[in-house]
Amino acid sequence: MEKNQKQSNSVFIHLVVVLLLCSSSVSVSERIVPLLQSYEKPIFRSNFQTIYDTSKYGVFHLSNGLAQTPQMGWNSWNFFACNINETVIKETADALISTGLADIGYVYVNIDDCWSKATRDSKGQLVPDPKTFPSGIKALADYIHGKGLKIGIYSDAGAFTCQVRPGSLFHENDDADLFASWGIDYLKYDNCFNLGIPPKKRYPPMRDALNATGRTIFYSLCEWGVDDPALWAGTVGNSWRTTDDINDSWASMTTIADLNDKWAAYAGPGGWNDPDMLEVGNGGMTYEEYRAHFSIWALMKAPLLIGCDVRNLTAETLEILSNKEVIAVNQDPLGVQGRKVYATGKDGCSEVWAGPLSGHRLAVALWNRCSKVATITAPWTAVGLESGIRVSVRDLWQHKVVTTDAVSSFSASVNAHDSHLYILAPATPSYSVQ
Ligand SMILES: *[C@@H]1O[C@H](CO)[C@@H](O)[C@H](O)[C@H]1NC(C)=O
Ligand SMILES: *[C@@H]1O[C@H](CO)[C@@H](O)[C@H](O)[C@H]1NC(C)=O
Ligand SMILES: *[C@@H]1O[C@H](CO)[C@@H](O)[C@H](O)[C@H]1NC(C)=O
Ligand SMILES: *[C@@H]1O[C@H](CO)[C@@H](O)[C@H](O)[C@H]1NC(C)=O
């Protein structure tokens, strides 16, 4: 009985998805075609659209005008967890400016869980924790806005947040109004204590409540990928988590990259798959592993939300986070998520990830997930180029063109757990970079 009902529910959901796809394809096709039509022969192989399936690209998107490229900024959770206060948030805003990170796009200063008091006030409103945020969130927002940055806050589509502060389920309108009155620019909306109500019921009310405030607020869904949000969240939020929380380890980072890859066809301007915040700089991975983490997150069009203590960055961490060429791949206006296209070696641990960029270019990562140095080859057949095409190859970590004359494939020796990231641009004059 219960099983039958589940089956008929899922058939129904599939039908709805198909109908939505059909009904919206007409209106969006005009938007998509000009962006993608140039990816045809003669430079690109006829299977290009198969390798980089973009059939869902731009089909769903929230029309609040935000997230034309993935969001960039900082979030308190990965480094500070619950140990936050208004001082550390202000010092972080100051550090984003003094390090130059704000200038290159990291503009959201996002407060995660633990900012609020354990109970609502007598009028049912959320209250900032008086011990840690004695000046209130409005004053903090003013401070952050005064620096030219934006402020994000956190709540939960449940009875409580994960750290057992009041949640916003059934308080969506009050809480959205309060956030808007403080000048909030971004909401991360978590999934704890959700009373077993499906995400598809719990997340849209906050979208509508935020919209009704009239303030443009980035809406970041964090339902941990439990209900395959790529299939439905595009009309609900500007990004949706596709997985459980990341932790500061190679095992976690690689697992999450693979899980997020599955949904590549659904990302596009307006809505992004979110494999969770960066761990770069937190100490649990090597320099090479962090460089791979940052390269693959950039290529996957993931949000670039720094998760370390920006008041105390090492030179290596700053070098990774401020690589403008890698950031430009992430922020490319075409907005097509790169993906794993080829794997060789033991257990397929020599990986090629790639994605199209504007201007007839391709971003290609050679990611060595083996435990020893390896030579990794990206054949044109695998990345979607015609075999006779001649390309120039720019290394985005060495900051130089390594060849102007690669034909049929490109190879490099890559250290264990490292990833190189390249831009391939056809050298054929009539197809050169615009
Ligand atoms: C604020 O938080 C930071 C980071 O956890 C901590 O080092 C600092 O002592 C705290 N300051 C106050 C006044 O509690
Ligand atoms: C609210 O939604 C409408 C329709 O989707 C959209 O045009 C408008 O820009 C949204 N407003 C805000 C403040 O997000
Ligand atoms: C981190 O994530 C990995 C992979 O998902 C998991 O095996 C490990 O237990 C996690 N570590 C911690 C400390 O949570
Ligand atoms: C700064 O970071 C280093 C590790 O990179 C750590 O040893 C040190 O304690 C940190 N300093 C502060 C003030 O947090």
Short mmCIF file of C-alpha atoms and ligand atoms in Angstrom, two decimals:
data_model
loop_
_atom_site.label_atom_id
_atom_site.label_comp_id
_atom_site.label_asym_id
_atom_site.label_seq_id
_atom_site.Cartn_x
_atom_site.Cartn_y
_atom_site.Cartn_z
CA MET A 1 0.00 0.00 0.00
CA GLU A 2 2.59 2.47 1.10
CA LYS A 3 4.93 1.30 -1.64
CA ASN A 4 2.27 1.77 -4.33
CA GLN A 5 1.65 5.24 -3.14
CA LYS A 6 5.36 6.04 -3.31
CA GLN A 7 5.50 4.70 -6.84
CA SER A 8 2.55 6.70 -8.02
CA ASN A 9 4.00 9.77 -6.32
CA SER A 10 7.23 9.38 -8.17
CA VAL A 11 5.46 8.84 -11.49
CA PHE A 12 3.50 11.98 -10.79
CA ILE A 13 6.67 13.94 -9.99
CA HIS A 14 8.28 12.77 -13.21
CA LEU A 15 5.23 13.85 -15.16
CA VAL A 16 5.32 17.26 -13.55
CA VAL A 17 8.99 17.64 -14.36
CA VAL A 18 8.41 16.64 -17.97
CA LEU A 19 5.49 19.04 -18.27
CA LEU A 20 7.49 21.87 -16.75
CA LEU A 21 10.34 21.17 -19.12
CA CYS A 22 8.01 21.20 -22.10
CA SER A 23 6.17 24.32 -21.11
CA SER A 24 9.23 26.38 -20.33
CA SER A 25 11.41 25.27 -23.23
CA VAL A 26 9.75 27.61 -25.69
CA SER A 27 10.27 30.74 -23.68
CA VAL A 28 13.86 30.02 -22.73
CA SER A 29 15.10 28.67 -26.05
CA GLU A 30 15.59 32.21 -27.31
CA ARG A 31 17.87 32.90 -24.37
CA ILE A 32 19.90 29.71 -24.70
CA VAL A 33 20.43 29.39 -28.39
CA PRO A 34 22.60 32.47 -28.94
CA LEU A 35 24.93 31.31 -26.18
CA LEU A 36 25.34 27.73 -27.28
CA GLN A 37 24.80 27.73 -31.03
CA SER A 38 28.40 28.65 -31.72
CA TYR A 39 29.49 25.31 -30.28
CA GLU A 40 29.09 23.53 -33.58
CA LYS A 41 31.40 22.17 -36.20
CA PRO A 42 33.94 22.77 -37.59
CA ILE A 43 36.00 23.20 -34.38
CA PHE A 44 33.74 21.20 -32.11
CA ARG A 45 32.93 17.58 -32.68
CA SER A 46 29.39 16.62 -33.51
CA ASN A 47 29.11 14.95 -30.09
CA PHE A 48 29.98 18.21 -28.29
CA GLN A 49 26.42 18.71 -27.08
CA THR A 50 26.40 15.14 -25.79
CA ILE A 51 29.60 15.53 -23.81
CA TYR A 52 28.41 18.83 -22.36
CA ASP A 53 24.72 18.13 -22.11
CA THR A 54 23.10 21.50 -21.53
CA SER A 55 19.53 20.41 -22.19
CA LYS A 56 18.39 21.77 -18.84
CA TYR A 57 20.64 24.88 -18.92
CA GLY A 58 18.62 27.97 -18.14
CA VAL A 59 15.36 26.04 -18.32
CA PHE A 60 14.63 26.75 -14.68
CA HIS A 61 15.71 29.94 -13.07
CA LEU A 62 14.53 32.20 -10.33
CA SER A 63 13.79 35.62 -11.74
CA ASN A 64 15.30 37.74 -8.98
CA GLY A 65 18.12 38.82 -11.28
CA LEU A 66 20.88 37.34 -9.08
CA ALA A 67 23.44 34.57 -9.61
CA GLN A 68 24.21 35.30 -13.26
CA THR A 69 27.56 33.80 -12.25
CA PRO A 70 28.21 31.68 -9.13
CA GLN A 71 28.23 33.62 -5.87
CA MET A 72 31.57 34.52 -4.26
CA GLY A 73 32.36 35.44 -0.69
CA TRP A 74 33.02 33.95 2.73
CA ASN A 75 31.01 31.90 5.22
CA SER A 76 31.74 31.49 8.92
CA TRP A 77 30.95 27.79 9.35
CA ASN A 78 33.91 25.76 8.09
CA PHE A 79 36.47 27.50 10.31
CA PHE A 80 34.53 29.02 13.22
CA ALA A 81 31.46 26.76 13.47
CA CYS A 82 29.48 28.16 16.43
CA ASN A 83 32.36 30.33 17.74
CA ILE A 84 31.24 33.56 16.09
CA ASN A 85 30.52 37.11 17.23
CA GLU A 86 30.17 40.55 15.70
CA THR A 87 33.88 41.27 16.17
CA VAL A 88 35.08 38.33 14.14
CA ILE A 89 32.55 39.07 11.38
CA LYS A 90 33.71 42.70 11.18
CA GLU A 91 37.38 41.69 11.22
CA THR A 92 36.65 39.26 8.40
CA ALA A 93 35.02 42.01 6.34
CA ASP A 94 38.10 44.19 6.99
CA ALA A 95 40.39 41.32 5.97
CA LEU A 96 38.49 40.67 2.73
CA ILE A 97 39.28 44.27 1.83
CA SER A 98 42.90 44.39 3.03
CA THR A 99 43.87 41.12 1.30
CA GLY A 100 42.37 42.29 -2.00
CA LEU A 101 39.94 39.35 -2.04
CA ALA A 102 36.89 41.62 -2.07
CA ASP A 103 38.26 43.43 -5.12
CA ILE A 104 38.40 40.21 -7.10
CA GLY A 105 34.82 39.23 -6.33
CA TYR A 106 34.52 37.78 -2.82
CA VAL A 107 31.80 40.16 -1.68
CA TYR A 108 29.33 38.16 0.42
CA VAL A 109 30.11 38.02 4.15
CA ASN A 110 27.86 35.18 5.27
CA ILE A 111 27.06 34.46 8.90
CA ASP A 112 26.14 30.80 9.38
CA ASP A 113 24.37 29.15 12.33
CA CYS A 114 24.57 30.44 15.95
CA TRP A 115 23.90 34.16 15.42
CA SER A 116 20.49 34.06 17.08
CA LYS A 117 19.21 33.63 20.62
CA ALA A 118 17.77 30.25 21.58
CA THR A 119 14.21 31.59 21.71
CA ARG A 120 12.05 34.07 19.82
CA ASP A 121 10.90 37.21 21.66
CA SER A 122 7.37 37.76 23.02
CA LYS A 123 6.24 38.99 19.58
CA GLY A 124 7.57 35.86 17.95
CA GLN A 125 10.56 37.56 16.32
CA LEU A 126 14.09 36.19 15.99
CA VAL A 127 16.60 37.97 18.20
CA PRO A 128 20.39 38.21 17.68
CA ASP A 129 22.28 36.55 20.54
CA PRO A 130 22.86 39.48 22.96
CA LYS A 131 26.18 38.06 24.20
CA THR A 132 27.83 37.59 20.82
CA PHE A 133 25.98 40.15 18.65
CA PRO A 134 25.19 42.88 21.22
CA SER A 135 24.97 45.64 18.57
CA GLY A 136 22.47 43.64 16.53
CA ILE A 137 22.52 42.50 12.92
CA LYS A 138 21.35 45.82 11.47
CA ALA A 139 24.46 47.58 12.79
CA LEU A 140 26.64 44.78 11.42
CA ALA A 141 24.91 45.02 8.03
CA ASP A 142 25.54 48.77 7.99
CA TYR A 143 29.21 48.18 8.78
CA ILE A 144 29.56 45.58 6.02
CA HIS A 145 27.66 47.70 3.49
CA GLY A 146 29.88 50.64 4.44
CA LYS A 147 32.82 48.62 3.16
CA GLY A 148 31.05 47.98 -0.17
CA LEU A 149 30.37 44.34 0.76
CA LYS A 150 27.16 42.34 1.14
CA ILE A 151 25.86 40.47 4.19
CA GLY A 152 24.39 36.99 4.35
CA ILE A 153 22.50 35.28 7.15
CA TYR A 154 21.38 31.77 7.96
CA SER A 155 18.15 30.08 8.92
CA ASP A 156 16.51 26.70 8.62
CA ALA A 157 13.44 25.25 6.89
CA GLY A 158 12.54 23.42 10.08
CA ALA A 159 11.50 23.90 13.69
CA PHE A 160 15.11 24.58 14.74
CA THR A 161 18.44 25.27 13.11
CA CYS A 162 21.07 22.52 13.28
CA GLN A 163 22.52 24.17 16.42
CA VAL A 164 19.01 24.34 17.91
CA ARG A 165 18.23 28.02 17.42
CA PRO A 166 14.67 28.85 16.26
CA GLY A 167 13.98 27.78 12.67
CA SER A 168 11.92 29.67 10.09
CA LEU A 169 9.42 26.96 9.11
CA PHE A 170 5.94 28.53 9.43
CA HIS A 171 7.62 31.89 10.25
CA GLU A 172 8.75 32.59 6.69
CA ASN A 173 7.05 35.96 6.26
CA ASP A 174 8.05 37.39 9.64
CA ASP A 175 11.64 36.26 9.29
CA ALA A 176 12.01 37.42 5.68
CA ASP A 177 10.61 40.83 6.67
CA LEU A 178 13.06 41.03 9.57
CA PHE A 179 16.02 40.06 7.37
CA ALA A 180 15.00 42.64 4.76
CA SER A 181 14.60 45.32 7.45
CA TRP A 182 18.18 44.64 8.57
CA GLY A 183 19.47 44.95 5.00
CA ILE A 184 20.31 41.28 4.49
CA ASP A 185 21.48 40.37 0.96
CA TYR A 186 21.75 36.56 1.14
CA LEU A 187 20.01 33.73 2.98
CA LYS A 188 21.42 30.23 3.45
CA TYR A 189 18.47 28.01 4.37
CA ASP A 190 19.30 24.72 6.11
CA ASN A 191 17.41 21.44 6.57
CA CYS A 192 17.57 20.34 10.23
CA PHE A 193 14.49 19.50 12.37
CA ASN A 194 12.36 19.47 9.23
CA LEU A 195 9.45 17.48 10.75
CA GLY A 196 9.61 15.05 7.85
CA ILE A 197 7.94 17.52 5.49
CA PRO A 198 9.41 17.21 1.97
CA PRO A 199 11.85 19.95 0.85
CA LYS A 200 9.61 20.76 -2.13
CA LYS A 201 7.00 21.93 0.38
CA ARG A 202 9.34 23.69 2.81
CA TYR A 203 11.62 25.71 0.53
CA PRO A 204 9.20 27.60 -1.80
CA PRO A 205 7.42 29.51 1.02
CA MET A 206 10.69 31.26 1.92
CA ARG A 207 11.28 32.10 -1.77
CA ASP A 208 7.88 33.78 -1.83
CA ALA A 209 8.44 35.49 1.51
CA LEU A 210 11.80 36.89 0.39
CA ASN A 211 10.28 38.04 -2.89
CA ALA A 212 7.40 39.73 -1.06
CA THR A 213 9.82 41.89 0.94
CA GLY A 214 10.74 43.69 -2.29
CA ARG A 215 14.43 43.44 -1.32
CA THR A 216 16.63 41.44 -3.68
CA ILE A 217 18.01 38.61 -1.54
CA PHE A 218 20.14 35.73 -2.81
CA TYR A 219 18.41 32.46 -1.83
CA SER A 220 20.79 29.56 -1.14
CA LEU A 221 19.05 26.22 -0.56
CA CYS A 222 20.76 23.75 1.73
CA GLU A 223 18.65 20.58 1.74
CA TRP A 224 21.86 18.47 1.41
CA GLY A 225 20.84 16.99 -1.95
CA VAL A 226 18.36 14.65 -0.26
CA ASP A 227 15.55 15.20 -2.75
CA ASP A 228 17.67 15.73 -5.91
CA PRO A 229 17.17 19.52 -5.85
CA ALA A 230 18.74 20.03 -9.30
CA LEU A 231 15.47 18.61 -10.65
CA TRP A 232 13.23 21.22 -9.00
CA ALA A 233 15.17 23.92 -7.15
CA GLY A 234 15.92 26.13 -10.14
CA THR A 235 12.58 27.87 -9.77
CA VAL A 236 13.01 28.04 -6.00
CA GLY A 237 16.54 29.26 -5.25
CA ASN A 238 19.72 30.71 -6.76
CA SER A 239 21.79 27.69 -5.71
CA TRP A 240 21.10 24.34 -4.15
CA ARG A 241 23.39 22.07 -2.18
CA THR A 242 23.76 18.72 -3.93
CA THR A 243 25.47 16.82 -1.09
CA ASP A 244 26.07 16.46 2.63
CA ASP A 245 28.45 18.87 4.35
CA ILE A 246 32.03 18.98 3.14
CA ASN A 247 34.83 18.41 5.67
CA ASP A 248 38.49 19.38 5.46
CA SER A 249 39.77 16.12 3.94
CA TRP A 250 40.74 14.71 0.56
CA ALA A 251 38.15 11.93 0.97
CA SER A 252 35.31 14.36 1.53
CA MET A 253 36.34 16.79 -1.21
CA THR A 254 36.72 14.10 -3.90
CA THR A 255 33.47 12.33 -2.93
CA ILE A 256 31.55 15.58 -3.12
CA ALA A 257 33.05 16.55 -6.48
CA ASP A 258 31.84 13.26 -7.97
CA LEU A 259 28.35 13.57 -6.47
CA ASN A 260 27.96 17.13 -7.71
CA ASP A 261 29.14 16.16 -11.21
CA LYS A 262 25.98 14.14 -11.79
CA TRP A 263 23.85 17.30 -12.00
CA ALA A 264 26.02 19.32 -14.38
CA ALA A 265 23.33 19.61 -17.06
CA TYR A 266 21.07 21.56 -14.68
CA ALA A 267 23.38 24.46 -13.83
CA GLY A 268 23.27 27.80 -15.59
CA PRO A 269 22.96 31.56 -15.07
CA GLY A 270 20.40 32.13 -12.29
CA GLY A 271 20.86 28.76 -10.55
CA TRP A 272 23.90 26.70 -9.57
CA ASN A 273 24.68 23.30 -8.12
CA ASP A 274 26.36 23.82 -4.75
CA PRO A 275 28.90 21.20 -3.63
CA ASP A 276 29.43 23.22 -0.40
CA MET A 277 31.91 25.81 0.75
CA LEU A 278 35.66 25.82 0.27
CA GLU A 279 38.02 24.21 2.78
CA VAL A 280 41.11 25.84 1.20
CA GLY A 281 43.35 27.14 3.99
CA ASN A 282 41.94 25.07 6.85
CA GLY A 283 44.94 22.77 7.12
CA GLY A 284 43.50 19.29 6.46
CA MET A 285 44.75 19.01 2.87
CA THR A 286 48.06 19.64 1.12
CA TYR A 287 48.80 22.61 -1.13
CA GLU A 288 48.26 20.37 -4.20
CA GLU A 289 44.97 19.04 -2.85
CA TYR A 290 43.68 22.53 -2.13
CA ARG A 291 44.73 23.64 -5.59
CA ALA A 292 42.75 20.71 -7.04
CA HIS A 293 39.77 21.56 -4.80
CA PHE A 294 39.80 25.17 -6.02
CA SER A 295 40.36 24.22 -9.70
CA ILE A 296 37.51 21.72 -9.77
CA TRP A 297 35.10 23.94 -7.82
CA ALA A 298 35.85 26.76 -10.28
CA LEU A 299 35.34 24.48 -13.29
CA MET A 300 32.09 23.05 -11.83
CA LYS A 301 30.69 26.57 -11.52
CA ALA A 302 30.38 26.02 -7.79
CA PRO A 303 29.82 28.94 -5.45
CA LEU A 304 33.26 30.16 -4.31
CA LEU A 305 32.65 30.74 -0.63
CA ILE A 306 35.88 30.90 1.35
CA GLY A 307 35.70 28.80 4.53
CA CYS A 308 38.92 29.66 6.35
CA ASP A 309 40.04 32.48 8.65
CA VAL A 310 40.78 35.30 6.21
CA ARG A 311 42.27 37.37 9.04
CA ASN A 312 45.19 34.94 9.10
CA LEU A 313 45.93 33.60 5.61
CA THR A 314 49.19 31.96 4.62
CA ALA A 315 50.81 33.14 1.39
CA GLU A 316 49.93 29.79 -0.22
CA THR A 317 46.26 30.04 0.73
CA LEU A 318 46.03 33.59 -0.55
CA GLU A 319 47.75 32.56 -3.78
CA ILE A 320 45.15 29.83 -4.38
CA LEU A 321 42.10 31.87 -3.46
CA SER A 322 43.20 34.90 -5.44
CA ASN A 323 44.11 33.18 -8.71
CA LYS A 324 42.22 35.49 -11.06
CA GLU A 325 42.56 33.23 -14.06
CA VAL A 326 40.92 30.34 -12.21
CA ILE A 327 38.22 32.65 -10.87
CA ALA A 328 37.55 33.84 -14.44
CA VAL A 329 36.75 30.23 -15.42
CA ASN A 330 34.21 30.10 -12.58
CA GLN A 331 32.73 33.48 -13.48
CA ASP A 332 32.68 32.95 -17.26
CA PRO A 333 29.43 34.43 -18.65
CA LEU A 334 28.52 31.26 -20.57
CA GLY A 335 27.89 29.55 -17.21
CA VAL A 336 28.08 25.94 -18.37
CA GLN A 337 29.20 23.56 -15.61
CA GLY A 338 32.39 21.64 -16.42
CA ARG A 339 32.37 17.92 -15.80
CA LYS A 340 34.42 14.73 -15.71
CA VAL A 341 34.81 13.68 -19.34
CA TYR A 342 37.56 11.05 -19.31
CA ALA A 343 39.44 8.80 -16.90
CA THR A 344 42.34 6.40 -17.34
CA GLY A 345 44.89 4.67 -15.10
CA LYS A 346 44.36 2.50 -12.05
CA ASP A 347 40.69 2.74 -10.98
CA GLY A 348 40.35 5.62 -13.46
CA CYS A 349 42.33 7.88 -11.14
CA SER A 350 43.89 9.97 -13.97
CA GLU A 351 40.97 12.26 -14.68
CA VAL A 352 40.15 14.87 -17.29
CA TRP A 353 37.46 17.39 -16.39
CA ALA A 354 36.39 19.99 -18.95
CA GLY A 355 33.79 22.56 -19.82
CA PRO A 356 33.03 25.09 -22.56
CA LEU A 357 33.79 28.78 -21.99
CA SER A 358 32.68 31.86 -23.86
CA GLY A 359 34.71 32.81 -26.93
CA HIS A 360 35.03 29.29 -28.37
CA ARG A 361 37.34 28.24 -25.55
CA LEU A 362 37.49 25.18 -23.33
CA ALA A 363 38.60 24.88 -19.72
CA VAL A 364 40.39 21.58 -19.13
CA ALA A 365 41.58 20.20 -15.78
CA LEU A 366 44.02 17.30 -15.57
CA TRP A 367 43.36 15.90 -12.09
CA ASN A 368 45.62 13.21 -10.69
CA ARG A 369 43.69 11.31 -8.04
CA CYS A 370 46.29 8.51 -8.01
CA SER A 371 48.89 8.30 -5.26
CA LYS A 372 51.89 8.77 -7.62
CA VAL A 373 52.88 11.34 -10.23
CA ALA A 374 51.24 10.56 -13.58
CA THR A 375 51.15 11.80 -17.14
CA ILE A 376 47.54 12.62 -17.98
CA THR A 377 46.32 13.06 -21.55
CA ALA A 378 43.25 14.91 -22.73
CA PRO A 379 42.43 13.58 -26.22
CA TRP A 380 40.39 15.94 -28.43
CA THR A 381 37.82 13.13 -28.87
CA ALA A 382 37.18 13.21 -25.12
CA VAL A 383 36.96 17.00 -24.69
CA GLY A 384 34.83 17.53 -27.79
CA LEU A 385 37.29 19.07 -30.27
CA GLU A 386 37.67 17.95 -33.88
CA SER A 387 40.88 15.95 -34.12
CA GLY A 388 42.55 18.24 -36.68
CA ILE A 389 42.02 21.37 -34.61
CA ARG A 390 45.14 23.20 -33.43
CA VAL A 391 44.89 24.95 -30.09
CA SER A 392 46.94 27.10 -27.78
CA VAL A 393 47.07 25.92 -24.18
CA ARG A 394 47.38 28.33 -21.25
CA ASP A 395 48.26 26.97 -17.80
CA LEU A 396 46.22 28.93 -15.24
CA TRP A 397 48.48 28.01 -12.30
CA GLN A 398 51.78 28.74 -14.07
CA HIS A 399 50.18 31.81 -15.67
CA LYS A 400 51.65 31.15 -19.08
CA VAL A 401 50.93 29.67 -22.49
CA VAL A 402 52.62 26.26 -22.54
CA THR A 403 52.06 25.55 -26.26
CA THR A 404 50.45 27.36 -29.16
CA ASP A 405 50.33 24.25 -31.27
CA ALA A 406 48.59 21.28 -29.67
CA VAL A 407 46.89 18.91 -32.13
CA SER A 408 44.68 15.90 -31.35
CA SER A 409 45.57 15.77 -27.63
CA PHE A 410 47.35 17.52 -24.78
CA SER A 411 49.34 15.84 -21.98
CA ALA A 412 51.13 16.91 -18.83
CA SER A 413 52.83 15.32 -15.88
CA VAL A 414 50.73 15.99 -12.77
CA ASN A 415 51.81 15.35 -9.17
CA ALA A 416 49.76 13.07 -6.94
CA HIS A 417 46.46 14.71 -5.90
CA ASP A 418 47.27 17.90 -7.83
CA SER A 419 45.18 19.35 -10.64
CA HIS A 420 46.40 21.54 -13.45
CA LEU A 421 43.87 23.84 -15.05
CA TYR A 422 44.16 25.05 -18.63
CA ILE A 423 42.29 27.10 -21.18
CA LEU A 424 42.36 25.70 -24.71
CA ALA A 425 41.73 28.24 -27.45
CA PRO A 426 41.63 27.27 -31.14
CA ALA A 427 44.65 28.66 -32.96
CA THR A 428 42.85 28.48 -36.31
CA PRO A 429 42.65 32.22 -37.13
CA SER A 430 38.97 32.46 -37.98
CA TYR A 431 38.06 30.79 -34.69
CA SER A 432 40.52 32.52 -32.41
CA VAL A 433 39.46 34.08 -29.14
CA GLN A 434 37.15 37.04 -29.62
C1 LIG B 1 34.91 36.40 18.96
O1 LIG B 1 35.16 35.20 18.23
C2 LIG B 1 36.52 34.94 17.96
C3 LIG B 1 36.60 33.74 17.06
O2 LIG B 1 36.00 32.63 17.63
C4 LIG B 1 37.28 34.76 19.29
O3 LIG B 1 38.65 34.56 19.01
C5 LIG B 1 37.10 36.00 20.14
O4 LIG B 1 37.67 35.77 21.40
C6 LIG B 1 35.62 36.34 20.31
N1 LIG B 1 35.50 37.63 20.95
C7 LIG B 1 34.68 37.85 21.94
C8 LIG B 1 34.66 39.24 22.47
O5 LIG B 1 33.98 36.97 22.41
C1 LIG B 2 9.74 38.70 -7.35
O1 LIG B 2 9.32 37.79 -8.35
C2 LIG B 2 9.00 38.41 -9.59
C3 LIG B 2 8.39 37.36 -10.51
O2 LIG B 2 9.08 36.16 -10.46
C4 LIG B 2 10.24 39.04 -10.16
O3 LIG B 2 9.96 39.66 -11.39
C5 LIG B 2 10.75 40.05 -9.17
O4 LIG B 2 11.98 40.61 -9.64
C6 LIG B 2 10.99 39.42 -7.81
N1 LIG B 2 11.35 40.44 -6.85
C7 LIG B 2 12.34 40.28 -5.99
C8 LIG B 2 12.55 41.42 -5.06
O5 LIG B 2 13.03 39.29 -5.91
C1 LIG B 3 34.69 13.55 6.18
O1 LIG B 3 34.06 13.04 5.01
C2 LIG B 3 34.50 11.73 4.66
C3 LIG B 3 33.92 11.40 3.29
O2 LIG B 3 32.57 11.65 3.22
C4 LIG B 3 34.08 10.76 5.75
O3 LIG B 3 34.52 9.46 5.41
C5 LIG B 3 34.69 11.20 7.08
O4 LIG B 3 34.20 10.40 8.11
C6 LIG B 3 34.35 12.66 7.36
N1 LIG B 3 35.12 13.10 8.51
C7 LIG B 3 34.59 13.76 9.52
C8 LIG B 3 35.54 14.17 10.58
O5 LIG B 3 33.41 14.02 9.57
C1 LIG B 4 47.29 31.75 12.14
O1 LIG B 4 47.41 30.54 11.41
C2 LIG B 4 48.47 29.69 11.85
C3 LIG B 4 48.49 28.48 10.92
O2 LIG B 4 48.56 28.88 9.59
C4 LIG B 4 48.24 29.27 13.27
O3 LIG B 4 49.33 28.47 13.71
C5 LIG B 4 48.10 30.50 14.15
O4 LIG B 4 47.72 30.09 15.44
C6 LIG B 4 47.01 31.42 13.60
N1 LIG B 4 46.97 32.66 14.35
C7 LIG B 4 45.86 33.13 14.87
C8 LIG B 4 46.00 34.43 15.60
O5 LIG B 4 44.78 32.59 14.75
#
